Amino acid sequence: MATASSRKPLSRDRLALCQDRRRAEALQRQRDARRNLADHARALAAPEPEAPRMDVDATLSKAELKRRRADREARARAAKWSLEPDLNGKGDAHGGGWYVVPRPEGKRCLVVASRGKTASRLPHGDVLHRWRSAVPSGSPQTATKDDQATVLECVFYEPSSTYFVVDVMTWGGYSLYDCTAEFRFYWLRTKLGELEPPEEAAPYSLSPAPYFDADGDGVLAAHGGPLPYLRDGLLFYAKQGHYALGPTPLVALFKDAACTRYFAADDESLFVVLRHERGELRTLDGTAVPRAAAAAEAFAEGELARFQLVPAGDGVAAAFDRRCSNKRALPDTASKIAFALRHKARPLGIAEVVAVARGNGVG
């Protein structure tokens, strides 16, 4: 095994990926091999176990902790940080363009309506809220005999007590995993607009997050237009992409200081969360990041920790900062590191995104 001193530093060039090739491969995989995503939806809607709670991870065995971490990753979806080459679809032979969604600032979660009840779950599995909603199976009035669940990907925006829905996985038992983003977004806006208001005032509301065609005007509207919430970056969805679990090149994330409060200034240190895996530090999508020093901290297999990226030769390496809580669900992706390094070298702004959306490209 290579030592910390012999391993090559991680450079921006090593992290650069062929976006068009990876997008085409992802689209081909979803055509050739269908996952059993119905099982995933049933697992999300299953009754909760009585014990143990997720906030007592410290008392669980290593095997149980490993199983729970794997389960969290199976439930999660991670957007790829990037600037896509054919946002408006012109000249794109694989996907027909992209949508852009101004991601709401707040707590990312899944809202699951099942057995006449609605609950929201955070990425690490804890329940955020329980209430009765108007979506199918979300209240006794909308429950069905065969309990057809509804599963929505949301962000909870606390100032207005609103769950802004950014995607849909199932609706009243109808699976939308294998539907394109173009169809899912149309379905979501249509179905949420058809809901009857609940008989009693609900403590939380469900509202679709706005989306725009990723042309120049759409990107500018998503980046700076009026919204009922604060932004936390821009999400780009390939229109022909199916709902994918885990990291996917068919959903991209862009951030700058103008569209999120949580963006590191150019002179701030870069911190990332990595996972210990077979003696190495790895991102969510498996990229190995070298340690900054030969004397490594002792980690359990699968444990997450925060590291500072420091210069190392012509690239960067990871210097230990602190361990993460067991409630931290996932490590960061390689694309997030690549995006941050690129921004450090030459800051990215909305003008470059608009140029890409208008087909002018970015160097």
XYZ file of C-alpha atoms in Angstrom:
363
model
C 0.000 0.000 0.000
C 1.299 3.442 -0.851
C 2.380 5.567 2.098
C 1.278 9.128 2.762
C 4.644 10.434 1.621
C 4.676 8.414 -1.611
C 1.086 8.973 -2.706
C 0.673 11.664 -5.329
C -1.184 14.812 -4.257
C -4.706 15.323 -5.456
C -4.781 17.933 -8.212
C -7.566 19.712 -10.021
C -6.498 18.003 -13.252
C -6.777 14.560 -11.657
C -10.298 15.383 -10.484
C -11.442 16.723 -13.852
C -13.926 14.311 -15.440
C -15.435 14.030 -18.892
C -18.971 15.251 -18.112
C -20.490 14.346 -21.463
C -19.125 10.795 -21.358
C -20.279 10.177 -17.782
C -23.715 11.624 -18.511
C -24.085 9.437 -21.595
C -23.013 6.362 -19.612
C -25.511 7.132 -16.848
C -28.333 7.516 -19.353
C -27.334 4.244 -21.025
C -27.267 2.403 -17.687
C -30.790 3.509 -16.892
C -31.930 2.212 -20.285
C -30.148 -1.134 -20.005
C -30.623 -2.105 -16.364
C -33.591 -1.136 -14.176
C -32.997 -1.114 -10.459
C -35.531 -2.538 -8.088
C -36.478 0.922 -6.864
C -39.928 -0.228 -5.779
C -38.194 -1.992 -2.860
C -36.515 1.293 -1.970
C -39.875 3.080 -1.839
C -41.416 0.307 0.274
C -38.501 0.518 2.717
C -39.007 4.258 3.110
C -42.710 3.786 3.803
C -42.265 0.839 6.184
C -43.312 1.208 9.833
C -40.608 2.574 12.089
C -38.786 0.142 14.373
C -39.434 0.620 18.040
C -35.756 0.730 18.972
C -33.026 1.760 18.957
C -33.228 5.442 18.057
C -30.718 7.018 15.708
C -29.504 9.377 18.442
C -28.018 6.503 20.443
C -25.564 5.322 17.773
C -22.796 5.297 20.369
C -24.359 2.272 22.059
C -24.627 0.198 18.879
C -22.225 -2.454 17.659
C -19.753 -1.729 14.855
C -21.670 -4.062 12.543
C -24.938 -2.234 13.230
C -23.283 1.161 12.724
C -21.851 -0.031 9.406
C -25.269 -1.312 8.312
C -26.927 1.986 9.227
C -24.306 4.017 7.378
C -24.867 1.869 4.297
C -28.620 2.368 4.650
C -28.212 6.144 4.867
C -26.147 6.152 1.683
C -28.720 3.994 -0.080
C -31.440 6.551 0.737
C -29.438 9.599 -0.268
C -28.836 11.308 -3.551
C -25.825 13.573 -4.068
C -25.700 16.216 -6.762
C -22.513 16.623 -8.744
C -20.796 19.990 -8.390
C -20.061 21.215 -11.902
C -20.720 23.571 -14.767
C -22.377 21.527 -17.503
C -21.433 22.049 -21.187
C -24.895 21.963 -22.820
C -27.336 23.426 -20.339
C -29.876 24.601 -22.878
C -29.798 21.372 -24.880
C -28.455 22.815 -28.109
C -26.048 20.315 -29.587
C -26.690 17.789 -26.793
C -27.229 14.345 -28.324
C -27.918 12.624 -24.986
C -30.389 14.528 -22.881
C -32.202 17.425 -24.530
C -31.071 20.090 -22.074
C -31.432 20.873 -18.383
C -33.685 22.518 -15.834
C -32.351 24.819 -13.141
C -33.905 24.878 -9.657
C -32.930 27.524 -7.073
C -32.388 25.213 -4.099
C -34.059 26.485 -0.925
C -31.960 27.124 2.138
C -32.962 24.762 4.922
C -32.985 21.161 6.058
C -32.842 18.575 3.285
C -35.184 15.668 3.955
C -37.560 13.086 2.560
C -41.272 13.547 3.221
C -43.004 10.163 3.420
C -46.800 9.891 3.484
C -47.991 6.423 4.460
C -50.766 4.795 6.489
C -52.627 8.059 6.940
C -49.655 9.919 8.409
C -46.922 12.195 7.079
C -43.368 12.330 8.413
C -40.204 14.082 7.283
C -36.841 12.363 7.729
C -33.413 13.949 7.745
C -30.504 12.321 5.833
C -29.258 10.511 8.962
C -32.715 8.988 9.525
C -34.175 11.013 12.398
C -37.747 12.286 12.118
C -37.998 16.072 11.781
C -41.804 16.523 11.884
C -44.986 14.476 11.878
C -48.323 15.869 10.688
C -51.339 15.208 8.475
C -50.947 16.396 4.893
C -53.200 16.460 1.828
C -50.963 14.236 -0.331
C -52.069 10.634 -0.996
C -51.766 8.480 2.168
C -50.737 11.567 4.165
C -53.834 11.738 6.368
C -56.783 9.515 7.346
C -58.869 11.353 4.723
C -56.395 10.612 1.904
C -55.320 7.124 3.000
C -56.007 4.260 0.617
C -56.969 0.683 1.450
C -53.774 -0.724 -0.026
C -51.651 2.082 1.514
C -50.055 3.504 -1.605
C -47.266 5.734 -0.256
C -46.055 9.138 -1.435
C -42.330 9.967 -1.153
C -41.056 13.485 -1.872
C -37.569 14.997 -1.815
C -37.864 18.319 0.018
C -36.122 21.159 1.779
C -37.767 22.474 4.957
C -37.696 26.272 5.044
C -38.263 27.146 8.682
C -39.238 30.855 8.397
C -42.457 29.964 6.548
C -42.888 26.400 7.908
C -42.909 25.210 4.296
C -41.596 22.050 2.714
C -40.437 23.047 -0.753
C -40.564 19.951 -2.929
C -37.634 19.614 -5.330
C -38.381 16.112 -6.663
C -40.809 13.210 -6.392
C -40.081 9.486 -6.081
C -43.568 7.992 -5.655
C -47.049 9.523 -5.623
C -49.917 7.510 -4.191
C -48.044 4.299 -4.944
C -47.240 5.312 -8.518
C -43.465 5.027 -8.970
C -41.716 7.883 -10.744
C -38.146 6.627 -10.240
C -37.954 5.508 -13.864
C -39.543 8.666 -15.273
C -37.530 11.535 -16.715
C -37.011 14.744 -14.753
C -39.094 16.488 -17.391
C -42.087 14.258 -16.563
C -41.462 14.225 -12.786
C -41.409 18.028 -12.583
C -44.594 18.339 -14.643
C -46.307 15.682 -12.503
C -45.187 17.325 -9.268
C -46.431 20.799 -10.152
C -49.722 19.439 -11.523
C -50.522 17.075 -8.634
C -49.598 19.514 -5.866
C -51.790 22.111 -7.544
C -54.761 19.710 -7.536
C -54.652 18.918 -3.813
C -57.676 19.773 -1.726
C -56.837 21.810 1.392
C -56.950 19.726 4.592
C -60.043 19.863 6.761
C -58.026 21.239 9.652
C -55.179 23.745 9.461
C -51.893 21.928 8.893
C -48.772 23.118 10.731
C -46.656 22.702 7.591
C -47.346 23.261 3.922
C -45.996 21.563 0.799
C -45.095 23.695 -2.198
C -43.167 22.908 -5.409
C -39.821 24.639 -5.744
C -39.811 26.731 -8.939
C -37.797 25.491 -11.892
C -36.688 27.103 -15.140
C -35.293 26.031 -18.483
C -31.523 26.366 -18.210
C -31.168 28.973 -20.913
C -29.661 32.378 -20.209
C -32.882 33.969 -18.963
C -33.796 30.941 -16.875
C -30.407 30.813 -15.158
C -30.586 34.544 -14.346
C -34.107 34.149 -12.949
C -33.070 31.183 -10.779
C -29.968 33.020 -9.586
C -31.405 36.438 -8.794
C -35.186 36.565 -9.345
C -37.722 36.955 -6.518
C -38.433 33.787 -4.516
C -40.398 32.928 -1.351
C -37.196 31.630 0.287
C -33.456 32.188 0.562
C -31.327 30.336 -1.996
C -28.648 27.778 -1.269
C -27.163 27.326 -4.724
C -28.580 26.227 -8.080
C -29.488 22.628 -8.917
C -29.344 21.574 -12.568
C -31.330 18.508 -13.682
C -30.823 16.716 -16.995
C -34.328 16.681 -18.472
C -34.034 13.068 -19.625
C -32.424 11.815 -16.404
C -34.235 9.285 -14.217
C -34.218 9.541 -10.427
C -30.869 8.059 -9.332
C -29.716 7.048 -5.851
C -26.230 8.117 -4.787
C -23.901 10.443 -6.736
C -25.153 11.112 -10.245
C -23.862 13.218 -13.160
C -27.490 13.863 -14.148
C -27.958 16.359 -11.291
C -25.406 19.171 -10.926
C -24.953 21.823 -8.243
C -23.529 25.315 -8.680
C -22.788 27.822 -5.932
C -21.283 31.259 -5.700
C -21.301 33.916 -2.980
C -24.303 35.634 -4.587
C -26.710 32.669 -4.412
C -25.884 31.197 -1.012
C -24.806 32.412 2.405
C -22.696 29.284 2.806
C -19.937 29.761 0.291
C -16.309 30.050 1.371
C -14.567 33.289 0.505
C -11.551 33.018 -1.777
C -9.148 33.473 1.130
C -10.813 30.945 3.448
C -9.534 27.439 4.078
C -11.124 24.514 2.271
C -12.644 21.801 4.449
C -14.110 18.512 3.244
C -15.630 15.438 4.876
C -14.002 12.127 3.932
C -14.570 8.487 4.852
C -12.004 5.988 6.105
C -12.086 3.014 3.768
C -9.521 0.196 3.777
C -6.796 2.407 5.178
C -7.463 5.309 2.822
C -9.444 8.549 2.876
C -12.140 8.499 0.203
C -14.931 10.679 -1.123
C -18.516 9.480 -1.486
C -17.826 8.391 -5.052
C -14.620 6.534 -4.167
C -11.832 8.996 -5.050
C -8.828 8.551 -2.748
C -7.434 11.722 -1.142
C -3.865 11.523 0.222
C -3.126 12.388 3.828
C -1.094 15.491 4.549
C 1.183 13.697 7.037
C 2.585 10.205 7.483
C 1.273 9.973 11.056
C -2.388 9.157 10.414
C -5.231 9.467 12.884
C -6.782 6.152 13.886
C -10.191 5.651 12.267
C -12.722 2.880 12.311
C -13.767 1.469 8.945
C -16.487 3.681 7.481
C -15.953 6.543 9.943
C -16.298 10.131 8.696
C -14.032 13.041 9.608
C -13.476 16.627 8.496
C -10.172 17.528 6.847
C -8.549 20.727 5.674
C -7.164 20.672 2.137
C -3.585 21.917 2.193
C -1.060 22.436 -0.635
C 1.044 19.377 -1.443
C 3.336 19.598 -4.438
C 1.224 20.538 -7.443
C -2.017 19.476 -5.739
C -3.601 19.140 -2.309
C -3.700 16.653 0.552
C -6.003 16.195 3.563
C -4.978 17.376 7.043
C -7.121 16.030 9.902
C -9.383 18.593 11.607
C -11.982 16.674 13.652
C -14.217 13.620 13.644
C -17.812 13.949 12.505
C -20.905 13.169 14.506
C -22.654 9.867 13.799
C -25.516 12.004 12.502
C -23.391 13.101 9.549
C -24.839 10.941 6.793
C -22.366 11.138 3.893
C -18.852 12.210 2.947
C -18.349 14.879 0.296
C -18.006 14.054 -3.382
C -14.917 14.418 -5.556
C -16.788 16.905 -7.719
C -17.264 19.204 -4.709
C -13.504 19.203 -4.146
C -12.846 19.822 -7.843
C -15.365 22.670 -7.890
C -13.766 24.312 -4.835
C -10.257 23.972 -6.251
C -11.331 25.446 -9.556
C -13.012 28.341 -7.780
C -9.840 28.979 -5.775
C -7.741 29.053 -8.923
C -10.189 31.192 -10.924
C -13.425 32.222 -9.198
C -16.592 31.190 -11.026
C -19.491 33.595 -11.315
C -22.987 33.643 -12.720
C -21.757 35.313 -15.922
C -19.893 32.120 -16.827
C -22.949 29.952 -16.148
C -25.076 32.220 -18.333
C -22.442 32.036 -21.070
C -22.638 28.242 -20.979
C -26.451 28.352 -20.997
C -26.369 30.582 -24.075
C -23.984 28.235 -25.838
C -20.920 30.464 -25.647
C -18.897 28.066 -23.463
C -16.399 28.650 -20.691
C -12.672 28.241 -20.954
